[in-house]
XYZ file of C-alpha atoms in Angstrom:
555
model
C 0.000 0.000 0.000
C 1.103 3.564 -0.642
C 0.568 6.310 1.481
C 0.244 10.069 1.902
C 2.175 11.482 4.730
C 1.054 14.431 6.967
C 4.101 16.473 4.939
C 3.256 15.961 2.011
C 2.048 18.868 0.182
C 0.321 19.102 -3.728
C 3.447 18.528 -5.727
C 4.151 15.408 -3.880
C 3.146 11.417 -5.922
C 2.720 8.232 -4.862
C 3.522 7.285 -8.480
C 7.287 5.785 -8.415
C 6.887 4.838 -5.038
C 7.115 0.989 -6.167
C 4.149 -0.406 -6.790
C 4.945 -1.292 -9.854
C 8.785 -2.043 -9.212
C 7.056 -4.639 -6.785
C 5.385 -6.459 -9.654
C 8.852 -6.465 -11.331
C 10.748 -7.877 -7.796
C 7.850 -10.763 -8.305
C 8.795 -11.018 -11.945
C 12.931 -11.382 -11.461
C 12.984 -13.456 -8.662
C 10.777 -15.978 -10.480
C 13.001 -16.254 -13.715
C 12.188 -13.002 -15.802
C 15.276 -12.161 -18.020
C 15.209 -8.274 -17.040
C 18.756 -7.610 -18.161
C 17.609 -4.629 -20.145
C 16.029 -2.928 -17.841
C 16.566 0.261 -16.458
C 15.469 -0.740 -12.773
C 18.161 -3.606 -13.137
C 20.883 -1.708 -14.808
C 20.293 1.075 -12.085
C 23.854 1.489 -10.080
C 21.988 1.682 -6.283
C 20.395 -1.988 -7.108
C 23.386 -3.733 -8.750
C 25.114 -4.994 -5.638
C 21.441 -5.890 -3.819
C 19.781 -9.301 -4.032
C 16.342 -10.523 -3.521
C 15.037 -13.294 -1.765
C 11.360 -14.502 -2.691
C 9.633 -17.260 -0.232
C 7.056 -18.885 -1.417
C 4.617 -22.459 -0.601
C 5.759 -25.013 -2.930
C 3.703 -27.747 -4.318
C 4.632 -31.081 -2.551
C 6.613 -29.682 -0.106
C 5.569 -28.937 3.466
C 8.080 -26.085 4.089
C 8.833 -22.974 2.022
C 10.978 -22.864 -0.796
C 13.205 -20.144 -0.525
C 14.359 -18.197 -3.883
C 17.301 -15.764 -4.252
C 18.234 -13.875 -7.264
C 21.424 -11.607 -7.537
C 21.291 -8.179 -9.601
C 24.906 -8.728 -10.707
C 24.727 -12.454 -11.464
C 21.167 -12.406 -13.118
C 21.813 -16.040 -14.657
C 21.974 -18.338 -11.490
C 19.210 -18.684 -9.154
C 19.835 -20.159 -5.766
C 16.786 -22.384 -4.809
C 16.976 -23.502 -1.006
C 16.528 -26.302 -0.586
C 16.854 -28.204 -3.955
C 13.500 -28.873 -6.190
C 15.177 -29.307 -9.262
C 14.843 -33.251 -9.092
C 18.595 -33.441 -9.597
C 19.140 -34.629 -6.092
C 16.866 -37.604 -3.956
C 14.993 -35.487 -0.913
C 16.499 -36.307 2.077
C 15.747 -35.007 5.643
C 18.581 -32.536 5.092
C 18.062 -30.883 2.059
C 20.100 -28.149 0.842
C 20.381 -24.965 -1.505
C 21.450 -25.515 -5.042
C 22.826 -23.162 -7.223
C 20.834 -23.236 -10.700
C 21.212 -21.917 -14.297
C 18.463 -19.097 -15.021
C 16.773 -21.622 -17.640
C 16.520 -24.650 -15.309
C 14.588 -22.131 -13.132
C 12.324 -21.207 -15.945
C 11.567 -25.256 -16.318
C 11.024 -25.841 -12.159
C 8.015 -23.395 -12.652
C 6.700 -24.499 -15.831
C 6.828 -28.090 -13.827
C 5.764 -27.829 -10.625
C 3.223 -24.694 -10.864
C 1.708 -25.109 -14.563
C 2.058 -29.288 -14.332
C 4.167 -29.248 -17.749
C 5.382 -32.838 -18.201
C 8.530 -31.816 -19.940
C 10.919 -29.626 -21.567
C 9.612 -29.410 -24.969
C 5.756 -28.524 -24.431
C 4.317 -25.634 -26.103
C 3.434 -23.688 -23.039
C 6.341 -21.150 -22.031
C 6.147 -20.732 -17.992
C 7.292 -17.067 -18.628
C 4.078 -16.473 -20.326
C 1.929 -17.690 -18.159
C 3.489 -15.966 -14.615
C 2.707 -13.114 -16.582
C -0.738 -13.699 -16.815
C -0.737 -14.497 -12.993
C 1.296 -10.795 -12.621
C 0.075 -8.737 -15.512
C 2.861 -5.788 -16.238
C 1.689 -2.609 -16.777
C 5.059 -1.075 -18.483
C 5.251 -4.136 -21.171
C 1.103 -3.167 -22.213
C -0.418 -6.191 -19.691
C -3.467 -3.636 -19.095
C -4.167 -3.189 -22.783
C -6.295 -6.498 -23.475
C -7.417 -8.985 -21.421
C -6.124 -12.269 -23.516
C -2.363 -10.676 -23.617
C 0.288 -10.287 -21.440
C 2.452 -7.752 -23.609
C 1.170 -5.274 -26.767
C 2.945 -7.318 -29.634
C 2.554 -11.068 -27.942
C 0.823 -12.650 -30.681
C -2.084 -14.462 -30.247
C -1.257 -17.851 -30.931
C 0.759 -17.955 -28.286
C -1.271 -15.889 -25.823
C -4.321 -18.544 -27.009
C -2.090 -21.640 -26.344
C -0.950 -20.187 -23.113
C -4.503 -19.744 -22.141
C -5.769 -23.128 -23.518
C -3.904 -24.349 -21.046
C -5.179 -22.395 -18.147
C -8.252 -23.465 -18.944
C -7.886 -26.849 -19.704
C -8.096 -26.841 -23.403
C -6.331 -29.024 -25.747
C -2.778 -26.978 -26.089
C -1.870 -29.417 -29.124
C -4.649 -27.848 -31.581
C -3.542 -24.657 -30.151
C -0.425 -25.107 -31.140
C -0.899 -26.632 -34.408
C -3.084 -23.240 -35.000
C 0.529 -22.012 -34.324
C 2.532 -23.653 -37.019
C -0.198 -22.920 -39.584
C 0.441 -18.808 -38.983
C 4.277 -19.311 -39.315
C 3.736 -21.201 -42.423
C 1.475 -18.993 -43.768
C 3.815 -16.109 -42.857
C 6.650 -17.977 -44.122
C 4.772 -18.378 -47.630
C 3.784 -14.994 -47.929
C 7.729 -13.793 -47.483
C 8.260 -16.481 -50.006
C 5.752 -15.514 -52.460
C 7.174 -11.671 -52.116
C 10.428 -12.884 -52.538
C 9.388 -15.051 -55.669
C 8.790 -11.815 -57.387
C 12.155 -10.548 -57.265
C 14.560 -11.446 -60.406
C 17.332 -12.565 -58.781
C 15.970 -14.722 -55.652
C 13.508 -16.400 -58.322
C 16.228 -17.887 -60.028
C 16.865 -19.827 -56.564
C 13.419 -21.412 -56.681
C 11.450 -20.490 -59.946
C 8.468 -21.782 -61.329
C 7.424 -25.570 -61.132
C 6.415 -25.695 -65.063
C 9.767 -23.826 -65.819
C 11.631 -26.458 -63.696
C 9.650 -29.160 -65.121
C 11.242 -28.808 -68.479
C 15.109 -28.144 -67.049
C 14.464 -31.535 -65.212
C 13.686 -32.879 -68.479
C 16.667 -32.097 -70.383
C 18.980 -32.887 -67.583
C 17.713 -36.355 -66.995
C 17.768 -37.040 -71.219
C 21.531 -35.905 -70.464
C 22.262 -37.787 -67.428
C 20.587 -41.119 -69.304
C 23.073 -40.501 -72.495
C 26.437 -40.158 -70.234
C 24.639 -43.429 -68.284
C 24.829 -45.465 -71.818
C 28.639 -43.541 -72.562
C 29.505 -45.120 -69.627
C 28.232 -48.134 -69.784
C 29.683 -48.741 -73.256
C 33.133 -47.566 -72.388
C 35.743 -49.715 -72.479
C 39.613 -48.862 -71.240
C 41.784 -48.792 -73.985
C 45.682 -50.217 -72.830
C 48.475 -47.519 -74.069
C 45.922 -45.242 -75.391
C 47.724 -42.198 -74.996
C 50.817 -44.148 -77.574
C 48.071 -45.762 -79.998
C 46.610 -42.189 -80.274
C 50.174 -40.640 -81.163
C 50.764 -43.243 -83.701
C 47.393 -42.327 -85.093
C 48.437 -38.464 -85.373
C 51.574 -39.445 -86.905
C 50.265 -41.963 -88.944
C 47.582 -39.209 -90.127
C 50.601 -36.711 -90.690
C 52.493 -39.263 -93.085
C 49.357 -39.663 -95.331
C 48.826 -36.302 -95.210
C 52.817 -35.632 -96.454
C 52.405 -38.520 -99.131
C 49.161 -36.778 -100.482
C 50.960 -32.932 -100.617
C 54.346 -34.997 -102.105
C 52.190 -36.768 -104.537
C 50.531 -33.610 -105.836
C 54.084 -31.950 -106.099
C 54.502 -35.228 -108.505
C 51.579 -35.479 -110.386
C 51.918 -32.036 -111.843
C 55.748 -32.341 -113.039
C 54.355 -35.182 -114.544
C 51.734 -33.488 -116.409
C 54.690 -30.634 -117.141
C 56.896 -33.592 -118.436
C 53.733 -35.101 -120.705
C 53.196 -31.871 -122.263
C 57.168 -31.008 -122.982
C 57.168 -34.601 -125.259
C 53.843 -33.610 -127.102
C 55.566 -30.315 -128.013
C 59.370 -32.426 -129.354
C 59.136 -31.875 -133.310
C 61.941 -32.750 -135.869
C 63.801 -29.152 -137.192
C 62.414 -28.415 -141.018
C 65.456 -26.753 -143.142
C 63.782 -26.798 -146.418
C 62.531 -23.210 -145.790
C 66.092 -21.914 -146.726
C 66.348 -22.917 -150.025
C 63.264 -21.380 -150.911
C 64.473 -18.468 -149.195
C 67.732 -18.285 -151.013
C 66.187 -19.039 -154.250
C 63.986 -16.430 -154.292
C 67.093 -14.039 -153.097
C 68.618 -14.810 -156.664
C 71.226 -16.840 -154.317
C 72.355 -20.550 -155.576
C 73.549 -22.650 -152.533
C 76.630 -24.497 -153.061
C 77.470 -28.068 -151.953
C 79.250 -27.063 -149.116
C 76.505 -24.929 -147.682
C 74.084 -28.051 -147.931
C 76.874 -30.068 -146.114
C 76.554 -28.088 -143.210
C 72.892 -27.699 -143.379
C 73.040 -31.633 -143.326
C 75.558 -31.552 -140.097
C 72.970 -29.172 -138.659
C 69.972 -31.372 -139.163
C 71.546 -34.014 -137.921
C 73.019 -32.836 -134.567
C 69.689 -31.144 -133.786
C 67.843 -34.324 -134.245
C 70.133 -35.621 -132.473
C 69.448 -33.427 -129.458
C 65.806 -33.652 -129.594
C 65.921 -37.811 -129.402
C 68.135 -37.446 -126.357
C 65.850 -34.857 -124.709
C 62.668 -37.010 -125.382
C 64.589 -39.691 -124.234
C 65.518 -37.868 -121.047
C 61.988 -36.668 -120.494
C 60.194 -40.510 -121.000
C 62.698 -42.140 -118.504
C 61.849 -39.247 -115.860
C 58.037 -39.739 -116.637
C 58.565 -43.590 -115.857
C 60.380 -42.842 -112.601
C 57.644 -40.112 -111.548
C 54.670 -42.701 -111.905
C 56.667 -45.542 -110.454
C 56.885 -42.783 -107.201
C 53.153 -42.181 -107.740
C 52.371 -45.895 -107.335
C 54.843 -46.447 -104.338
C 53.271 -43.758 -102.865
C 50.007 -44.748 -103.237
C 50.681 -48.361 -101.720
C 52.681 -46.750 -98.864
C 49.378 -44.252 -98.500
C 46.668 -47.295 -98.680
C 49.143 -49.296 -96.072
C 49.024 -46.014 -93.825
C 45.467 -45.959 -94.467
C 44.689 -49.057 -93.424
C 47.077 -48.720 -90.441
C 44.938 -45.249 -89.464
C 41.771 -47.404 -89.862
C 42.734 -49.909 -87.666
C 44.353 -47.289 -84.712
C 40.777 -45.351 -85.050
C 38.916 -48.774 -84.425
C 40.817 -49.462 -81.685
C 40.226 -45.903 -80.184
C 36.432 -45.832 -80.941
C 36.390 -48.957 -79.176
C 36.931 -47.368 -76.276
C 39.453 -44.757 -74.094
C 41.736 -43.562 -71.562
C 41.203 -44.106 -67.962
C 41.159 -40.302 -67.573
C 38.139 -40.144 -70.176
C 36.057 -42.737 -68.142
C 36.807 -40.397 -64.757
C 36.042 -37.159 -66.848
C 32.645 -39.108 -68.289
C 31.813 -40.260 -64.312
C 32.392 -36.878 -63.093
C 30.326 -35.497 -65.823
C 27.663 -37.617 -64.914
C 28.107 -37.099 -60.866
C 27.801 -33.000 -61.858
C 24.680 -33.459 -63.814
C 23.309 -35.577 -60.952
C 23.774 -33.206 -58.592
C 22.071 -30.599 -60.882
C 19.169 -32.477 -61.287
C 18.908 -33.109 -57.432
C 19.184 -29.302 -56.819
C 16.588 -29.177 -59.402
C 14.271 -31.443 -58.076
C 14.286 -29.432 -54.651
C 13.570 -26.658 -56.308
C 10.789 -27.917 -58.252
C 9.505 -29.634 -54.815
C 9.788 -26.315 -53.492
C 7.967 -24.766 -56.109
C 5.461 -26.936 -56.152
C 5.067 -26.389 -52.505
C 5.178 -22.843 -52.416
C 2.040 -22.645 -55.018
C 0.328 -25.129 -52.939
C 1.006 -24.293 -50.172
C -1.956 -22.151 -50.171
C -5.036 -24.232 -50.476
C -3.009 -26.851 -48.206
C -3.114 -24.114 -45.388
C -6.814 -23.782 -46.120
C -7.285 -26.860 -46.062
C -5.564 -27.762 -42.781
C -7.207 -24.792 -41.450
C -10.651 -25.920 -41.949
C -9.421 -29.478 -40.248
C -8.442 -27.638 -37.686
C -11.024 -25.864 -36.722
C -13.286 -28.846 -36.643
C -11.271 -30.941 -34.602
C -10.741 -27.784 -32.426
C -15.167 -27.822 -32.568
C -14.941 -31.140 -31.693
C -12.442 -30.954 -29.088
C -14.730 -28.067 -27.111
C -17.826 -30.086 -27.240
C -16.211 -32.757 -25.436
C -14.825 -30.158 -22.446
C -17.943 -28.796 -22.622
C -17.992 -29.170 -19.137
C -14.442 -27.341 -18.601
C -16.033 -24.418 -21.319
C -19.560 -24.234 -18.729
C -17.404 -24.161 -15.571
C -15.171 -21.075 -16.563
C -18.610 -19.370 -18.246
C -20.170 -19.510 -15.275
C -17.119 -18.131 -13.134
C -16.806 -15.506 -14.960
C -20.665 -14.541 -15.274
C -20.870 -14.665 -11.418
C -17.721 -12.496 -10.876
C -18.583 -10.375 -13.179
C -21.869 -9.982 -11.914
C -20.968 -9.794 -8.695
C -18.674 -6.243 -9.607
C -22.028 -4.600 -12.056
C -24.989 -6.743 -10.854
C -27.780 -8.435 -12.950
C -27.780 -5.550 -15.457
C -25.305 -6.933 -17.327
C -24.976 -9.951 -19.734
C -21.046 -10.882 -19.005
C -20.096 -14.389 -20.671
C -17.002 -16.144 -21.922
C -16.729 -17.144 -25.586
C -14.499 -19.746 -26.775
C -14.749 -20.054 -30.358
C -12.488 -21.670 -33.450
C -12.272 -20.141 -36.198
C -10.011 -21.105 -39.721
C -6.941 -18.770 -38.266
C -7.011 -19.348 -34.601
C -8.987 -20.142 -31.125
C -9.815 -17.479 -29.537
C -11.478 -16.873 -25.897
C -12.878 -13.441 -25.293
C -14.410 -12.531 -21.956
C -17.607 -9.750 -22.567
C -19.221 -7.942 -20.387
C -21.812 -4.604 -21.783
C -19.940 -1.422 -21.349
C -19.866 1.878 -22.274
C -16.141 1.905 -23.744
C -14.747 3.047 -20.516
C -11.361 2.294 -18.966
C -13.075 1.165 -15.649
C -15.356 -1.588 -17.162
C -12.333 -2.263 -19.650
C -10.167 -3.293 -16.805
C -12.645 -5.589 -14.549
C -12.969 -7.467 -17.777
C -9.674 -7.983 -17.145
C -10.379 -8.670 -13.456
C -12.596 -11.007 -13.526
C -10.979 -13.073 -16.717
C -7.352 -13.281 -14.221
C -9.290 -14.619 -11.764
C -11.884 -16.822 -13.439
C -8.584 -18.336 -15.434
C -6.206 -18.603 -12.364
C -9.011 -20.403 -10.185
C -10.212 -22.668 -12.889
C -6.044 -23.453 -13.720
C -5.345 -23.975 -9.383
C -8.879 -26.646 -9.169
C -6.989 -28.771 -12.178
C -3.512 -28.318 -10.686
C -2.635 -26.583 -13.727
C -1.671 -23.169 -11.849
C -0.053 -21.529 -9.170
C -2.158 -20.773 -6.131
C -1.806 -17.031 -6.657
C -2.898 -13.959 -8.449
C -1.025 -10.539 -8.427
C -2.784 -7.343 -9.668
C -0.838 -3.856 -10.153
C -2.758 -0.714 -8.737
C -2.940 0.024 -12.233
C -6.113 -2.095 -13.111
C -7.876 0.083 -11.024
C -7.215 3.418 -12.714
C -10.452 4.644 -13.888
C -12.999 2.424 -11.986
C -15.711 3.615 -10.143
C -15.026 3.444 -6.506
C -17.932 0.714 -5.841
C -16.386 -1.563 -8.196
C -12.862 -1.239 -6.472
C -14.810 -1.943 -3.137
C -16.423 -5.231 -4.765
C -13.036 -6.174 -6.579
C -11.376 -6.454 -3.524
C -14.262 -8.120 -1.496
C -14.388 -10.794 -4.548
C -10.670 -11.512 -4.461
C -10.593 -11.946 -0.925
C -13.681 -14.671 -0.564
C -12.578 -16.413 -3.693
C -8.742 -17.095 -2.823
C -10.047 -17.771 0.999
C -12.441 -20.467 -0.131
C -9.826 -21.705 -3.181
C -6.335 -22.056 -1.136
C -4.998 -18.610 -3.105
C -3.975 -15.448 -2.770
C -4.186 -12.268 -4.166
C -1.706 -9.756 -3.842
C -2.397 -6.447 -4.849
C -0.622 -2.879 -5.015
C -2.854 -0.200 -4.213
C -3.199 3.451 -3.147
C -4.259 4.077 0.410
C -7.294 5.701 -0.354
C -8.778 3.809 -2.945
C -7.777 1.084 0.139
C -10.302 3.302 2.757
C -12.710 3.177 -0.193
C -13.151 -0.384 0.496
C -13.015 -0.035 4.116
C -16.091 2.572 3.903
C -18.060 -0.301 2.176
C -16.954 -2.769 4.429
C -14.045 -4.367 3.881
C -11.545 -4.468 6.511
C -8.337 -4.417 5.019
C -6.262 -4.189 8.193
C -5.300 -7.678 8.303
C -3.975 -7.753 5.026
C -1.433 -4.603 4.387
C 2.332 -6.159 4.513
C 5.079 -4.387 5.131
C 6.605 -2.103 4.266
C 4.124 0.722 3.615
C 4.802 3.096 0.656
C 4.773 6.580 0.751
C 4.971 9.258 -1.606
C 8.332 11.146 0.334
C 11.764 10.695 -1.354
C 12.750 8.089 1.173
C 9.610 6.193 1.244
C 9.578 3.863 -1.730
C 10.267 0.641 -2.341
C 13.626 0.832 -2.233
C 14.259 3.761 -0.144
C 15.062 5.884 -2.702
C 13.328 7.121 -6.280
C 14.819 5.962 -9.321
């Protein structure tokens, strides 16, 4: 409780006196992860630690907590409820990591049976101490402004003793539709499409690779190792090179022939008689010794064309004897070439048969990336109507599921309708809905208001403690509730007087308690209407001087 002091004049608050810092001592001693924060980063608290005792399910005496501002990560737990030791009459403190804390509560005061359910302890503490600075106040089915409600639902299925597994699954089904919906955005752009594409486009690239993959299959089944390859394939080149220099020699050949042929067709026999005719038409008689020589003449120059002729036909013969050499030695070489080529066709190097396998193990793994891609393809444009699909499963089985805890469903209706009606009277129609739908469950508590912050925040009232009573019957919940003084802002003074009145019959006749911050006189509201709340301020009282706040100082 907060106070105002006899000195305290206008200017003075009993906001910052730590009320709220309260909620947050409740908050780090039980596991919160408050590194962040500036009440925990402050330089007055960071040599102080807090010790928390609280009843402990199963155990006869308290369980005493202790958390350190400097060493936020190890929680001292006296004496040891971890499991990791037998009870014995002696038991004694252990020193725990922050996480193992987080799973003792999700264990012993929310009954999780291990580890990896889908309820998160943290989550629901913090619908058993709502915090006002993280936007607990704003709604009564969240614990924080952005908490999204699939998990706030599952968290609360749980409470009330709904199936958390359909909750959950109504869990996966947002991520994947969120995750498709990045995926789809992300299809559009040029470059990150090339990483997926589109399943008819992929279609036909799986197509060609596999015809190529099945034609480097049959190379490689046909291949055959070819002994000295690498010396039968040089003897082929030079072999090749030989026919090729008989062929350009042979050429060379064949026209010096044809030159030769054509210098014997042009040999003729010298023709004299032309002089005589010449001389006798000169007037000029030729004597015998002119004739004589003439003869000599003749005769030497046939002479000289039967030699050259001569010379030229015995060259001709030795050309085409060449030609015909040549063209045995080229039809042996040919023959030679054929038989080199069949023996390489036949087969190939060692190296060729690695190069053909690793071909083949590339393509493979081309058409493997390519058939993930297709897969996800296909996926991503089905994706869609399989979501739908799923998500009208869902919500029957989740229809299903609540008319067989119809009972659980009635039980929490009618907690809340006579809490509710308790704070406004019969006026008012306040129920509980819990209704599937295709994109999640939801449970929303009603009551007929005017829009006002008052009547907004005894929804939220009477929904804590409708949800923590049903959770504590089942042995689902702790056996408290803790309210900040700021779900009271803004309600009429009667329904603070009834608020408190409720809370303290219910937890009496439950086993709980309800721990509340509040301002003195909203406190002697209650008294007025007759609730004595003597008997239930704790120490230490809060005022609004400089020295009298939680901490003895103001932050």
């Amino acid at each position: 409780m907060a106070e105002r002091t006899d000195a305290s004049t206008d200017t003075d608050s009993r906001n910052g006196s730590g009320k709220s810092s309260m909620i947050e001592l409740l908050h780090f001693v039980l596991g919160a992860q408050n590194a962040n924060k500036a009440l925990w980063t402050s330089p007055s608290l960071r040599d102080h630690v807090f010790t928390l005792e609280l009843d402990w399910p199963g155990r006869s005496e308290p369980l005493v907590v202790t958390r350190a501002v400097g060493r936020p990560n190890k929680i001292v737990v006296d004496p040891d409820v971890t499991g990791g030791t037998p009870r014995g009459l002696f038991d004694r403190p252990a020193e725990i990591s922050l996480k193992d804390w987080q799973w003792v509560i999700e264990r012993d005061l929310y009954g999780a049976t291990s580890q990896n359910v889908d309820i998160s302890g943290r989550t629901l503490l913090s619908f058993a101490i709502r915090r006002v600075d993280v936007g607990g106040f704003l709604e009564p089915t969240k614990t924080f402004g952005q908490q999204s409600p699939h998990d706030s639902m599952l968290n609360l299925c749980h409470l009330f003793g709904l199936d958390v597994g359909l909750a959950a699954r109504y869990r996966l089904l947002s991520n994947q539709e969120a995750t498709r919906k990045k995926l789809v955005e992300a299809a559009k752009d040029p470059v990150w499409g090339k990483i997926v594409g589109r399943s008819a486009e992929l279609r036909g690239e799986i197509g060609a690779v596999e015809q190529r993959l099945a034609e480097l299959e049959r190379q490689i089944a046909d291949f055959q190792v070819v002994p000295e390859y690498e010396n039968i394939r040089r003897e082929a080149d030079e072999v090749d090179q030989q026919i090729r220099d008989l062929r350009a020699e042979e050429a060379i050949e064949r026209r010096n022939l044809q030159d030769m042929e054509r210098a014997m067709a042009d040999v003729v026999e010298p023709d004299d008689r032309y002089l005589e005719t010449a001389y006798r038409q000169l007037g000029v008689i030729l004597g015998q010794e002119v004739r004589r020589r003439f003869d000599d003449v003749r005769v030497f120059h046939e002479t000289v064309v039967r030699n050259r002729e001569k010379h030229l036909s015995e060259e001709a013969s030795r050309l085409r004897e060449r030609l015909s050499e040549r063209n045995l030695a080229r039809q042996r070489l040919g023959e030679r070439q054929a038989a080199l080529l069949r023996t390489l066709n036949s087969g190939g190097a060692l190296d060729a048969l690695t190069s053909l396998q690793y071909a083949l193990a590339r393509e493979q793994a081309h058409l493997e990336s390519l058939r993930h891609r297709f897969q996800a393809a296909q996926a991503l444009e089905a994706s869609r109507r399989e979501i739908d699909a799923k998500r009208l499963e869902l919500e029957q089985e989740m229809v299903t599921d609540l008319e067989d805890r119809d009972a659980a469903t009635r039980e929490a209706n009618a907690l809340f309708n006579q809490y509710a009606r308790r704070l406004y009277g019969d006026g008012k129609n306040p129920y509980l809905t819990f209704s599937p739908t295709k994109q999640r469950m939801r449970i929303e508590p009603r009551i007929e208001d005017d829009g006002s912050r008052g009547i907004h925040n005894m929804v939220i009232f009477c929904f804590d403690l409708t949800a923590s009573v049903i959770a504590h019957r089942a042995g689902r919940g702790p056996d408290f509730l803790v309210h900040d003084s700021h779900l009271y802002d803004g309600v009429d003074e009667r329904q603070i007087v009834r608020a408190l009145q409720l809370a303290a019959e219910v937890t009496a006749a439950e086993g709980m308690q309800y721990v509340v911050t509040i301002n003195s006189d909203d406190l002697r509201k209650a008294g007025s209407a007759g609730l004595d709340a003597a008997p239930y301020v704790i120490e230490p009282h809060l005022t609004d001087q400089v020295t009298g706040g939680l901490f003895g100082f103001r932050f």
